[in-house]
JSON list of C-alpha atoms in Angstrom, two decimals:
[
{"chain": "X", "resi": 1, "resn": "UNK", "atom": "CA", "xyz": [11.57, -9.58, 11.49]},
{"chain": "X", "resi": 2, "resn": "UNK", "atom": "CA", "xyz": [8.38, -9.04, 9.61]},
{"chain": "X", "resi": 3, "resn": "UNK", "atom": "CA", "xyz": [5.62, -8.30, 11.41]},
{"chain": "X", "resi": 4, "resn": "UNK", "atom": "CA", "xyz": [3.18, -10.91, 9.80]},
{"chain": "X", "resi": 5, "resn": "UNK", "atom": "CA", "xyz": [1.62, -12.03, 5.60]},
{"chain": "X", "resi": 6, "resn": "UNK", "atom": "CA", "xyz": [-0.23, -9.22, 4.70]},
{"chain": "X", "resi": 7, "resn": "UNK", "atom": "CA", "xyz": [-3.21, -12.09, 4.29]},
{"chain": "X", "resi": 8, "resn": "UNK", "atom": "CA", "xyz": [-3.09, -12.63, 8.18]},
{"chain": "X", "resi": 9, "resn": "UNK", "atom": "CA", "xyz": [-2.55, -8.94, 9.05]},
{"chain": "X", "resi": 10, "resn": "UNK", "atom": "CA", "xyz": [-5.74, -7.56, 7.04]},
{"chain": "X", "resi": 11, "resn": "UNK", "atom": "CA", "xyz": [-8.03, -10.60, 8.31]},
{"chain": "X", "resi": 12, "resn": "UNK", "atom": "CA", "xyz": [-6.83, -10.11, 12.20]},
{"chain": "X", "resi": 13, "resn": "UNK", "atom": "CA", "xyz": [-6.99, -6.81, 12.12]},
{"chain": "X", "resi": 14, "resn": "UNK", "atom": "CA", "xyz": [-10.55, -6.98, 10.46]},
{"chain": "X", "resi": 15, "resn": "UNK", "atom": "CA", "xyz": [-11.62, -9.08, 13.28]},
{"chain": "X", "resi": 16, "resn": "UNK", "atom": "CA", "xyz": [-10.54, -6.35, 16.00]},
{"chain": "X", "resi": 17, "resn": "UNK", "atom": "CA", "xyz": [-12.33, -3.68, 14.52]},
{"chain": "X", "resi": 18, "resn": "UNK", "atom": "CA", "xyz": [-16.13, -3.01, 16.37]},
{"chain": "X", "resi": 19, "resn": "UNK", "atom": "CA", "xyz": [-19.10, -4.32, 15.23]},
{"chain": "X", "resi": 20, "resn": "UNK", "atom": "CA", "xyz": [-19.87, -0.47, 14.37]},
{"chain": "X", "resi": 21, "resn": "UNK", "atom": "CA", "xyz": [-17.42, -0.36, 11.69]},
{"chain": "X", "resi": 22, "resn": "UNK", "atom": "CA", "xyz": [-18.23, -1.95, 8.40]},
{"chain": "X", "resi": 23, "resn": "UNK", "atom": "CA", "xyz": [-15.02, -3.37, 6.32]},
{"chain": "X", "resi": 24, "resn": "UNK", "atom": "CA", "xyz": [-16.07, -2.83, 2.67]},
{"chain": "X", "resi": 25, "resn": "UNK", "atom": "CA", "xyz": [-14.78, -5.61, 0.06]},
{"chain": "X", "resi": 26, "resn": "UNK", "atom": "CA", "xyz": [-13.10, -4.50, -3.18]},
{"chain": "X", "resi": 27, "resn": "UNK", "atom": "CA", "xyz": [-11.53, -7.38, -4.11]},
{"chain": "X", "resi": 28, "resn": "UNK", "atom": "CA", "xyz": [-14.85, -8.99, -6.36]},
{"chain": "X", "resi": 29, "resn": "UNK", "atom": "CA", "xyz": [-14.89, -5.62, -8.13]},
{"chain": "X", "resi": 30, "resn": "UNK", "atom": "CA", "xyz": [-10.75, -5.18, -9.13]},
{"chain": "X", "resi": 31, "resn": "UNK", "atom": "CA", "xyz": [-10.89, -9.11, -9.49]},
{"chain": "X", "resi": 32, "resn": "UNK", "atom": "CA", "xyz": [-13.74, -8.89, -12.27]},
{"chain": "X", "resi": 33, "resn": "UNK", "atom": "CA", "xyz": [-11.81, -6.09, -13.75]},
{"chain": "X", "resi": 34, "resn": "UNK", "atom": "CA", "xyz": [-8.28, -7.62, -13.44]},
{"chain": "X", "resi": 35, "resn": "UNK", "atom": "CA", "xyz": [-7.65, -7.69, -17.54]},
{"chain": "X", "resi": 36, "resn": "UNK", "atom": "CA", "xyz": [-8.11, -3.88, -17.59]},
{"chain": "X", "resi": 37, "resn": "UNK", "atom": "CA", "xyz": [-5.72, -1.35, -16.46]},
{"chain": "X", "resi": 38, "resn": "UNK", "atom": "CA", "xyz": [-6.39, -1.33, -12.94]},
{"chain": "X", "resi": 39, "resn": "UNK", "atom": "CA", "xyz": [-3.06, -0.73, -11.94]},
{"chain": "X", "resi": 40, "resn": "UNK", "atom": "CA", "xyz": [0.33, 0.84, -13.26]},
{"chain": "X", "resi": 41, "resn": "UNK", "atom": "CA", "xyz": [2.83, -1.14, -14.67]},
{"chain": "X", "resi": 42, "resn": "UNK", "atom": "CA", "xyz": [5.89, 0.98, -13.54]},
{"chain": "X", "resi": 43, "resn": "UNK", "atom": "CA", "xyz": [4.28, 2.19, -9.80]},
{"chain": "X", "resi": 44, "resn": "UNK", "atom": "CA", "xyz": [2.68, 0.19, -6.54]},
{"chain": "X", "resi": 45, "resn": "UNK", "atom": "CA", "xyz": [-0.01, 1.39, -7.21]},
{"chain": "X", "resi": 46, "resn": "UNK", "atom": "CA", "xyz": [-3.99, 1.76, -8.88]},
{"chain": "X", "resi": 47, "resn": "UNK", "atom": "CA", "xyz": [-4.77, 3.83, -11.71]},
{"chain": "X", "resi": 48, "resn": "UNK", "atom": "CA", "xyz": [-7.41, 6.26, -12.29]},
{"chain": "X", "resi": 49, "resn": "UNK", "atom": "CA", "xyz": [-9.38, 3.26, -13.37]},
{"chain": "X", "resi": 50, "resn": "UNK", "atom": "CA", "xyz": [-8.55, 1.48, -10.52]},
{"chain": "X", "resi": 51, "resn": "UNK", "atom": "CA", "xyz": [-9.65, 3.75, -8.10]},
{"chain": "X", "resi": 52, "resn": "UNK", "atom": "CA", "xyz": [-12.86, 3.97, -10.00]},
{"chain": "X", "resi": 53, "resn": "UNK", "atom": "CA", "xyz": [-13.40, 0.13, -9.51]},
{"chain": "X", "resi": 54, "resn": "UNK", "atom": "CA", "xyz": [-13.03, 0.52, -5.46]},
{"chain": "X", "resi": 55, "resn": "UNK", "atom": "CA", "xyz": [-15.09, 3.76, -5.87]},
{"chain": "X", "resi": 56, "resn": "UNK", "atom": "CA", "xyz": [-18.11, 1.52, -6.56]},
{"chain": "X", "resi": 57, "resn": "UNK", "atom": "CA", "xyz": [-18.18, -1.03, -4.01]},
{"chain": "X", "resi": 58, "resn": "UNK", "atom": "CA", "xyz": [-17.15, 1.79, -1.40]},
{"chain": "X", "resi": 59, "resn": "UNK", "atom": "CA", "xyz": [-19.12, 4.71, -1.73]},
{"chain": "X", "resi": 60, "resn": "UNK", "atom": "CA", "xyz": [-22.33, 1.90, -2.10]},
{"chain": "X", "resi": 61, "resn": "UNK", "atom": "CA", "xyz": [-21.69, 0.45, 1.40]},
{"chain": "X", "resi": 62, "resn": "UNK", "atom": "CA", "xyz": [-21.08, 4.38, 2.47]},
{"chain": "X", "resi": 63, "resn": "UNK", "atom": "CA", "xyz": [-24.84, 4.65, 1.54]},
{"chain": "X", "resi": 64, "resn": "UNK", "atom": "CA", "xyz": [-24.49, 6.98, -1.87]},
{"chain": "X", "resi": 65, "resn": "UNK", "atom": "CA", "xyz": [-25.47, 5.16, -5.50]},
{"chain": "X", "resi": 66, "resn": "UNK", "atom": "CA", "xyz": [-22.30, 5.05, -7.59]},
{"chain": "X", "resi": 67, "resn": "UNK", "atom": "CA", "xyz": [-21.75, 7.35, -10.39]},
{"chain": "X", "resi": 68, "resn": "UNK", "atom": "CA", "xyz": [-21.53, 5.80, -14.03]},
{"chain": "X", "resi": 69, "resn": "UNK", "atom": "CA", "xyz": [-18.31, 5.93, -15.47]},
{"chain": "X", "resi": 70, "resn": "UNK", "atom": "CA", "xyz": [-19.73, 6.87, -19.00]},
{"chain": "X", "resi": 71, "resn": "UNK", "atom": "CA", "xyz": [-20.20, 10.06, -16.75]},
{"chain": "X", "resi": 72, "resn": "UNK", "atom": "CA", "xyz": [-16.83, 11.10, -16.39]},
{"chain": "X", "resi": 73, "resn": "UNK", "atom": "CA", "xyz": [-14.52, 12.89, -18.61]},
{"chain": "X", "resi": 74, "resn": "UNK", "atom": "CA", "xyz": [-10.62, 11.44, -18.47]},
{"chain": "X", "resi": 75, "resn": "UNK", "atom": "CA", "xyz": [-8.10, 13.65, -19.40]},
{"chain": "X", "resi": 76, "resn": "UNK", "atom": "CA", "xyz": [-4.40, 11.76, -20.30]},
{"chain": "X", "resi": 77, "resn": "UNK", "atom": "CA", "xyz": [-2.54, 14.43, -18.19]},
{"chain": "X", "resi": 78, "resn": "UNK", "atom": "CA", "xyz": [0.51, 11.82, -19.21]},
{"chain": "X", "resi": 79, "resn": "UNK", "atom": "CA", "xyz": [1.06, 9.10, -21.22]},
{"chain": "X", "resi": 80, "resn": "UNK", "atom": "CA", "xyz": [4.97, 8.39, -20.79]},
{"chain": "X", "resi": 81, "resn": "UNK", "atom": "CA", "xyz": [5.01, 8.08, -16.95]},
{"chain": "X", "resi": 82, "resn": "UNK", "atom": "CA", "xyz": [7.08, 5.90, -15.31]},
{"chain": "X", "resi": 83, "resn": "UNK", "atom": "CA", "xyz": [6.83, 5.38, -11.43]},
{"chain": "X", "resi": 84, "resn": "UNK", "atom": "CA", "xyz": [8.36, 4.64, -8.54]},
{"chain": "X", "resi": 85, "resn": "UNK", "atom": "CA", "xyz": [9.15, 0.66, -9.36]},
{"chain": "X", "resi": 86, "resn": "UNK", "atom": "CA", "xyz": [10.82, 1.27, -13.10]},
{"chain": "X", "resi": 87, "resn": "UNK", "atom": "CA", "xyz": [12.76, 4.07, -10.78]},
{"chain": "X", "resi": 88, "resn": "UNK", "atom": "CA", "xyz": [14.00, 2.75, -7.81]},
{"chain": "X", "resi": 89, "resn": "UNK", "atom": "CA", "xyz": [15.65, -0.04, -10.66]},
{"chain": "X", "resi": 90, "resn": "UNK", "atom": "CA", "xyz": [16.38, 1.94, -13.28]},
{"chain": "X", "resi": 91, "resn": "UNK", "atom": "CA", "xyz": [14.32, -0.47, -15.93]},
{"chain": "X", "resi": 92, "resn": "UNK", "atom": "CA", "xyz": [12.52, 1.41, -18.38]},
{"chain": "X", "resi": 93, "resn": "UNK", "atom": "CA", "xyz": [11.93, -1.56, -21.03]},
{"chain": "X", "resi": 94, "resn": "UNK", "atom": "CA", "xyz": [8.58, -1.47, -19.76]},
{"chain": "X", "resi": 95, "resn": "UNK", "atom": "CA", "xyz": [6.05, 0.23, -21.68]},
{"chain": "X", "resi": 96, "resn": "UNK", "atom": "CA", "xyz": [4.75, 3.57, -20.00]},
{"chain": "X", "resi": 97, "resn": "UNK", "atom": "CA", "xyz": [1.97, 4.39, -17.47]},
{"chain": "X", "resi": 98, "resn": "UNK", "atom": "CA", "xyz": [-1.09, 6.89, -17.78]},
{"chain": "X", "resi": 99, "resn": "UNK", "atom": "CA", "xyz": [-1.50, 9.67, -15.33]},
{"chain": "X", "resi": 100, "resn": "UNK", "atom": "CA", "xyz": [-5.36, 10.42, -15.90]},
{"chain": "X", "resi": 101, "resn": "UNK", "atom": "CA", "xyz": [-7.54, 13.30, -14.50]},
{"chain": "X", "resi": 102, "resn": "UNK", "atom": "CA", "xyz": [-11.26, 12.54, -14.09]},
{"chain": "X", "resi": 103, "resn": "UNK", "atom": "CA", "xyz": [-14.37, 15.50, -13.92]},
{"chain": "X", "resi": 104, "resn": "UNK", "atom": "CA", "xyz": [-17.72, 15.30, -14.75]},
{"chain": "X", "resi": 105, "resn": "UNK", "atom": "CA", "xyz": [-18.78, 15.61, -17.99]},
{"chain": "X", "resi": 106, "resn": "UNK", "atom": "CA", "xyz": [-22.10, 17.18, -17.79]},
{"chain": "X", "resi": 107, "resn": "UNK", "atom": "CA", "xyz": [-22.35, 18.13, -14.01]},
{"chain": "X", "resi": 108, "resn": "UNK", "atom": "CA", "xyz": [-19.26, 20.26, -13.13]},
{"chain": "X", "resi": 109, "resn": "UNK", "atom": "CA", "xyz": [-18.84, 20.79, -9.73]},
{"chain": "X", "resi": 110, "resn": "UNK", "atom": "CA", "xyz": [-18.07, 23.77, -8.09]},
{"chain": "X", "resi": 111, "resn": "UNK", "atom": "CA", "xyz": [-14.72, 23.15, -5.16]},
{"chain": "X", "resi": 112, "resn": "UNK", "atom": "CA", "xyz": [-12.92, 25.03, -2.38]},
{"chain": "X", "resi": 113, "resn": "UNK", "atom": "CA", "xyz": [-9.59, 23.10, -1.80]},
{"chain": "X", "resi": 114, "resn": "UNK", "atom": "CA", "xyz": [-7.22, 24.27, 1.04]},
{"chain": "X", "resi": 115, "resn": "UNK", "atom": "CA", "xyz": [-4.69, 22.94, 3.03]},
{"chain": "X", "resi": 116, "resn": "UNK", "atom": "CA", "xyz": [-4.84, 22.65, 5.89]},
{"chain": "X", "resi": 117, "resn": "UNK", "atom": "CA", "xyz": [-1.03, 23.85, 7.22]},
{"chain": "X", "resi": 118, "resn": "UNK", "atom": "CA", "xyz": [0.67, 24.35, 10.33]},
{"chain": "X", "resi": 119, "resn": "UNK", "atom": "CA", "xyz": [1.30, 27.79, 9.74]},
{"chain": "X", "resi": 120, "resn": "UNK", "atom": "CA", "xyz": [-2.85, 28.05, 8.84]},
{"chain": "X", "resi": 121, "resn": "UNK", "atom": "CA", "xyz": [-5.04, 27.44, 6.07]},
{"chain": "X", "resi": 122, "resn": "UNK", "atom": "CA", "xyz": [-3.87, 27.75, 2.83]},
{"chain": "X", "resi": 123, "resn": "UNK", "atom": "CA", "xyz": [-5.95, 28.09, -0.58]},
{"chain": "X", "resi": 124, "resn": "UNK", "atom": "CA", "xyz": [-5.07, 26.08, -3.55]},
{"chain": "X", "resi": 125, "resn": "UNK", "atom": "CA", "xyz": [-6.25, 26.93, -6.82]},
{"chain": "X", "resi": 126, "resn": "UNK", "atom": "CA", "xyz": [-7.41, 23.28, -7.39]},
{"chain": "X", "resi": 127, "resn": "UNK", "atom": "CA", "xyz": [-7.15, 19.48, -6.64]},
{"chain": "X", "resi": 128, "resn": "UNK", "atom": "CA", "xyz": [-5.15, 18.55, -9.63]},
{"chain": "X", "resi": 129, "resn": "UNK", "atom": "CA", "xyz": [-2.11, 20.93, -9.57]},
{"chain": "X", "resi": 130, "resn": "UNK", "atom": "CA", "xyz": [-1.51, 20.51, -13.34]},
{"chain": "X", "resi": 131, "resn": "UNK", "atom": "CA", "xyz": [1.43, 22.65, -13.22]},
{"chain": "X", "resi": 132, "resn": "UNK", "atom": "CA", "xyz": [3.45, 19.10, -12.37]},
{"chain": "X", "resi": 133, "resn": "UNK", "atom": "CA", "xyz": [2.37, 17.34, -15.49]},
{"chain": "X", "resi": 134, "resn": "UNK", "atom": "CA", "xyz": [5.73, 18.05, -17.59]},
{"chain": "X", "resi": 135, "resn": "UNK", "atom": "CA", "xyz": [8.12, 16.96, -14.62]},
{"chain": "X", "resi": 136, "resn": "UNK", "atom": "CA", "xyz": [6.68, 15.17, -11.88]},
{"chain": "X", "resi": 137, "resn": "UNK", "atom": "CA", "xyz": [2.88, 13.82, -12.85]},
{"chain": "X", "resi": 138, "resn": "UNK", "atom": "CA", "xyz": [2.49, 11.90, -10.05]},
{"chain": "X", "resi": 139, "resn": "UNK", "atom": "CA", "xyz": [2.53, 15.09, -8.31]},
{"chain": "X", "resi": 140, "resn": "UNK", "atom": "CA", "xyz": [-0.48, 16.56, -9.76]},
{"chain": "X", "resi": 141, "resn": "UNK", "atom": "CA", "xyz": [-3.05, 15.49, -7.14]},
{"chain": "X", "resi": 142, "resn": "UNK", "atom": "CA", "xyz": [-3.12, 17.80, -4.11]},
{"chain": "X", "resi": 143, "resn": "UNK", "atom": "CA", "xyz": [-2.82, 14.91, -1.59]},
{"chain": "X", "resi": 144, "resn": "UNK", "atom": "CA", "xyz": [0.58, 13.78, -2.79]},
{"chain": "X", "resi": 145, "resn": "UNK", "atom": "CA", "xyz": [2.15, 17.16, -1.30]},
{"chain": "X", "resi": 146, "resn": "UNK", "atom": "CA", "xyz": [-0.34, 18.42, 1.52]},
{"chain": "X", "resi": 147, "resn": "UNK", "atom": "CA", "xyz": [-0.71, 16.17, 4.75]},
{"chain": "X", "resi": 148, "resn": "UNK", "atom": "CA", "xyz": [-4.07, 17.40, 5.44]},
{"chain": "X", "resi": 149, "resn": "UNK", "atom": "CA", "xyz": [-6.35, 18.83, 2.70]},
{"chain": "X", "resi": 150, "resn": "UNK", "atom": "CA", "xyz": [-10.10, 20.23, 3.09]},
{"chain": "X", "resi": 151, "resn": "UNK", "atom": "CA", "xyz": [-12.13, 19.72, -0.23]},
{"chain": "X", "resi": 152, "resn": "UNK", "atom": "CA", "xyz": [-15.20, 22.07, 0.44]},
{"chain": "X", "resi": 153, "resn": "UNK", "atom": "CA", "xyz": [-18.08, 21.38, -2.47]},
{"chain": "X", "resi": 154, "resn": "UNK", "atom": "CA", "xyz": [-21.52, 22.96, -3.21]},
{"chain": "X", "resi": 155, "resn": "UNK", "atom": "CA", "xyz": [-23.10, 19.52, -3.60]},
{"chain": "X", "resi": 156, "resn": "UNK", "atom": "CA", "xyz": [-26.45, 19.28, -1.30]},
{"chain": "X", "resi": 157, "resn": "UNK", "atom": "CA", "xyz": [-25.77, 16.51, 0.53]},
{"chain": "X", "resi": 158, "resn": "UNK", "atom": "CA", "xyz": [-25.29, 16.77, 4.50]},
{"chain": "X", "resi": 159, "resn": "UNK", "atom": "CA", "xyz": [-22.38, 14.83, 5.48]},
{"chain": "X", "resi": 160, "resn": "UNK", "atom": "CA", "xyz": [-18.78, 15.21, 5.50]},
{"chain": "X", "resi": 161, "resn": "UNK", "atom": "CA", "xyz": [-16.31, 12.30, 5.45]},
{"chain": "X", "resi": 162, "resn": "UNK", "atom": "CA", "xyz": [-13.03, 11.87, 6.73]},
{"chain": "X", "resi": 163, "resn": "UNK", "atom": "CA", "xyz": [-10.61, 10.01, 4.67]},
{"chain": "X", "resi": 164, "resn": "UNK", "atom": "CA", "xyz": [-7.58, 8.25, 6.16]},
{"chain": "X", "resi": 165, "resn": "UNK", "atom": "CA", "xyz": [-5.03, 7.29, 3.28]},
{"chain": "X", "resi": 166, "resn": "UNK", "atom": "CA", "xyz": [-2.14, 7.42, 1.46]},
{"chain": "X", "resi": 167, "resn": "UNK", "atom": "CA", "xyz": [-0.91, 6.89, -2.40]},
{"chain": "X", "resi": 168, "resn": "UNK", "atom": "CA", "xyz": [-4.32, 4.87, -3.07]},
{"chain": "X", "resi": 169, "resn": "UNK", "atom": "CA", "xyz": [-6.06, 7.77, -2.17]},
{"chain": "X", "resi": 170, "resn": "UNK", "atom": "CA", "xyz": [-4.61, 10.27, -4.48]},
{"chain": "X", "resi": 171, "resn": "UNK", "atom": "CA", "xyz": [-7.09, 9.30, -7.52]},
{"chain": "X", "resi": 172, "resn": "UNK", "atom": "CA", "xyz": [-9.84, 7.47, -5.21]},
{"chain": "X", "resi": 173, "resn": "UNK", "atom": "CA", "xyz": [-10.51, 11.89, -4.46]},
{"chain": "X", "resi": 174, "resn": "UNK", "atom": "CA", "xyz": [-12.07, 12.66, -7.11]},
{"chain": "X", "resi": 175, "resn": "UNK", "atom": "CA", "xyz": [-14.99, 10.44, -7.02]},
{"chain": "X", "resi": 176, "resn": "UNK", "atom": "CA", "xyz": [-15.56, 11.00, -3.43]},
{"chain": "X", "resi": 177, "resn": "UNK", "atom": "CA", "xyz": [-16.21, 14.35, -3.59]},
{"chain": "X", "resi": 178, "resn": "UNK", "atom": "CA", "xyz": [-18.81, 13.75, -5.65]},
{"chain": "X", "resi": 179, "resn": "UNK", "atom": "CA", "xyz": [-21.18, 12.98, -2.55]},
{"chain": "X", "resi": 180, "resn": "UNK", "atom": "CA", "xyz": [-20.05, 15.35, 0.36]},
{"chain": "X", "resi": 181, "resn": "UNK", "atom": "CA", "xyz": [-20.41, 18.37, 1.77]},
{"chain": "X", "resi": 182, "resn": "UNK", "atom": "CA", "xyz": [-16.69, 18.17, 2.33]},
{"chain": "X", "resi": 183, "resn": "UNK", "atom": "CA", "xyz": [-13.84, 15.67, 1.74]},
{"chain": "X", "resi": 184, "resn": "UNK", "atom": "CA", "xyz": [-11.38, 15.64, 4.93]},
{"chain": "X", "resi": 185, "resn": "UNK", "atom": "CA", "xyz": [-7.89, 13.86, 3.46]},
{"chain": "X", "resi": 186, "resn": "UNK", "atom": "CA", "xyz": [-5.17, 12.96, 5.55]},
{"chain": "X", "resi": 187, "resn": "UNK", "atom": "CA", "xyz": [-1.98, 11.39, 3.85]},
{"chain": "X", "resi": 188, "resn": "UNK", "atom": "CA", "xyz": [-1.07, 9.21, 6.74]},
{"chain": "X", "resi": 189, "resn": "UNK", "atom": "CA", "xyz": [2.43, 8.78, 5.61]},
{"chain": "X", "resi": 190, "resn": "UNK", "atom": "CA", "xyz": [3.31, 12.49, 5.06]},
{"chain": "X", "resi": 191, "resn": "UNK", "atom": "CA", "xyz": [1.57, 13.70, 8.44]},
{"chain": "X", "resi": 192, "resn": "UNK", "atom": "CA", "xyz": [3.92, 11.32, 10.34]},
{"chain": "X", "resi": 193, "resn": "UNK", "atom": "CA", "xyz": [6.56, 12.64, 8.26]},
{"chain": "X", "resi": 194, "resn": "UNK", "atom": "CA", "xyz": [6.08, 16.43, 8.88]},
{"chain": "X", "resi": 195, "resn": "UNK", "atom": "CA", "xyz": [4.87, 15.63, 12.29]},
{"chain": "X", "resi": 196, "resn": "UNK", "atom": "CA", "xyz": [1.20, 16.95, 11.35]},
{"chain": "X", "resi": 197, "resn": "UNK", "atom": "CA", "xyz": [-2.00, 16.30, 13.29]},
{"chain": "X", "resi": 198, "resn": "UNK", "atom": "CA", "xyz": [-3.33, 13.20, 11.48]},
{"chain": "X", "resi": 199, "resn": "UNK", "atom": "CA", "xyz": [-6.67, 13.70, 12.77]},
{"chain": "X", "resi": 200, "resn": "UNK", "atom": "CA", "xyz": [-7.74, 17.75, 12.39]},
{"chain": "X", "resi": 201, "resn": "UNK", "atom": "CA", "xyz": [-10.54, 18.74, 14.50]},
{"chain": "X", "resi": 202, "resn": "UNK", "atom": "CA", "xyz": [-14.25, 18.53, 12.92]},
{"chain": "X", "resi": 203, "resn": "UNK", "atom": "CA", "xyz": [-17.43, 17.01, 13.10]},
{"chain": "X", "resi": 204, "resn": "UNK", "atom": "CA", "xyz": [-17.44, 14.21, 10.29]},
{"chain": "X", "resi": 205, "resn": "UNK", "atom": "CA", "xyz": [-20.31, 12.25, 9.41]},
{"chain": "X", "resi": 206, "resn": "UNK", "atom": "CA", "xyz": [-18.22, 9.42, 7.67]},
{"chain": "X", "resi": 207, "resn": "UNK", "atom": "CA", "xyz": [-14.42, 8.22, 8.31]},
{"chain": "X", "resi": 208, "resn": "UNK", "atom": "CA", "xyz": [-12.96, 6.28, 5.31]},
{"chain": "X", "resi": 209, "resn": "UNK", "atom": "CA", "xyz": [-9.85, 4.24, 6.01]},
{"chain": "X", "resi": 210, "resn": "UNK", "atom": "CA", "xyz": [-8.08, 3.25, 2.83]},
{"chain": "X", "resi": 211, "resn": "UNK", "atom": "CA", "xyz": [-4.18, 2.42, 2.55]},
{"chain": "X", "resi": 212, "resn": "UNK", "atom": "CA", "xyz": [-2.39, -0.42, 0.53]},
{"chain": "X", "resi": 213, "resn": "UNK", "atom": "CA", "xyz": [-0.63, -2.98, 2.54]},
{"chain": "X", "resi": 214, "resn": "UNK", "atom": "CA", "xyz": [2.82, -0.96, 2.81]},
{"chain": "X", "resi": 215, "resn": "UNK", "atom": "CA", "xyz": [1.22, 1.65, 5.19]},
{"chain": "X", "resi": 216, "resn": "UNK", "atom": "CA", "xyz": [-1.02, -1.21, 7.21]},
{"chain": "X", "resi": 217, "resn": "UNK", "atom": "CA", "xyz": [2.64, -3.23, 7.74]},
{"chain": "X", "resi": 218, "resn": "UNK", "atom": "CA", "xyz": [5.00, -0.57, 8.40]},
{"chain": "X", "resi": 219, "resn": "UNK", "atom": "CA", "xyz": [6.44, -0.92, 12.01]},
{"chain": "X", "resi": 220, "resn": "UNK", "atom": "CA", "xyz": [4.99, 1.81, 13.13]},
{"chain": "X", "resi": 221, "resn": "UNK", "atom": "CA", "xyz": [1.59, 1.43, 10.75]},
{"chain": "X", "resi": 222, "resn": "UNK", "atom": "CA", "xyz": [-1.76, 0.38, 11.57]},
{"chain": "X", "resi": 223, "resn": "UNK", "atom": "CA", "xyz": [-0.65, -3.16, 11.85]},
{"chain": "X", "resi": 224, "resn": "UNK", "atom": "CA", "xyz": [1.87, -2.65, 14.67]},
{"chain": "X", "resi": 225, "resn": "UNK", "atom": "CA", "xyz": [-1.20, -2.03, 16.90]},
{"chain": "X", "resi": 226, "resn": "UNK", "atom": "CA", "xyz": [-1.83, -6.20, 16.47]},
{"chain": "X", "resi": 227, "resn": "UNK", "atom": "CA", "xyz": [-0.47, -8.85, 18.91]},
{"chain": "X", "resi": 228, "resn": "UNK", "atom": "CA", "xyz": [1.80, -11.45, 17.65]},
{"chain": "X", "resi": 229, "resn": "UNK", "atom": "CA", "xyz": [1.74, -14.98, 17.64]},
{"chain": "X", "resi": 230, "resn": "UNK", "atom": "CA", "xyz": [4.16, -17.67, 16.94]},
{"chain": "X", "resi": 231, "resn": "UNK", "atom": "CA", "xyz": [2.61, -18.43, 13.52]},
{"chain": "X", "resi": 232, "resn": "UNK", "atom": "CA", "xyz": [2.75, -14.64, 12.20]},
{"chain": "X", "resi": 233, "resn": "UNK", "atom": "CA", "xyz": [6.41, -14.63, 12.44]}
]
């Protein structure tokens, strides 16, 4: 049986959270920005753009001003992509996604990203592994293959976040790195897959919780953790 409309789920489990945790609203920003590309057409999923959109209102109630978006150089790391959706069917009559890679323009910023392993820490040359761009572009963030990833920056601010996530993460990365010390991600999905530690030890000044609705309403998701009633089923 389902466990609940995803409507019911996100507003319940809103209401449990503590008075010490702020739920930040994205919705006014995508909905203002619905006739752009906010989202593929061939994946469940937001684009680079997207991301950028929820980058505003979040990293605003996370205390930080919002970069510009004129400040940002986007790289087309693929324009023929199709994702998981045109896929799983087989329906390609669709035209094509963008896979997009976003840097500074002016301000390049200098990054240590490892991953953070079982076996120990391992170095990656970068966040976007652009090596996957000819065969698997969905692949070329970091976070799609590593459960737990450190991003370590030489930007002067003080705090380091922890981000909870999954897919909607991937390109949301990026732009938070732009304001810590160090970016903590943990693919929710994958660490319960490989059995990782979901929360790695550290002192984090932030924790960021952002998944789409699949990860919130899985069985065994954030949304199992919410009592039922009569009216959910």
């Amino acid at each position: 049986a389902p466990i609940a409309n995803e409507h019911q789920i996100l507003r319940r489990f809103g209401e449990m959270l503590s008075d010490q945790v702020s739920r930040i609203e994205a919705y006014s920003w995508l909905s203002a920005e619905r006739e752009q590309y906010i989202y593929y057409r061939t994946d469940p999923c937001w684009t680079g753009y997207g991301a950028y959109c929820s980058y505003r209102s979040a990293i605003r109630r996370l205390g930080f001003p919002s970069i510009g978006y004129d400040q940002f150089s986007v790289m087309h790391c693929r324009s023929d992509y199709y994702g998981r959706l045109a896929q799983d069917v087989h329906y390609y009559e669709v035209q094509p996604d963008l896979v997009d890679m976003y840097t500074l323009r002016d301000q390049p910023q200098n990054e240590t990203v490892t991953a953070l392993r079982a076996e120990g820490a391992v170095p990656l040359p970068s966040y976007y592994l652009t090596e996957y761009a000819d065969t698997e572009p969905e692949k070329i963030f970091a976070a799609a293959h590593e459960p737990v990833l450190r991003i370590e920056t030489d930007n002067q601010s003080s705090k380091d976040l922890l981000l909870l996530s999954d897919a909607f993460g991937y390109s949301m990365i990026p732009f938070l790195t732009r304001h810590y010390r160090s970016v903590t991600a943990v693919n929710l999905p994958l660490a319960k897959e490989q059995g990782a530690n979901p929360v790695p030890a550290g002192s984090y000044s932030q924790i960021l919780l952002l998944c789409g609705a699949d990860t919130l309403m899985s069985p065994d998701g954030l949304a199992a953790l919410l009592p039922q009633s009569e009216n959910d089923t």
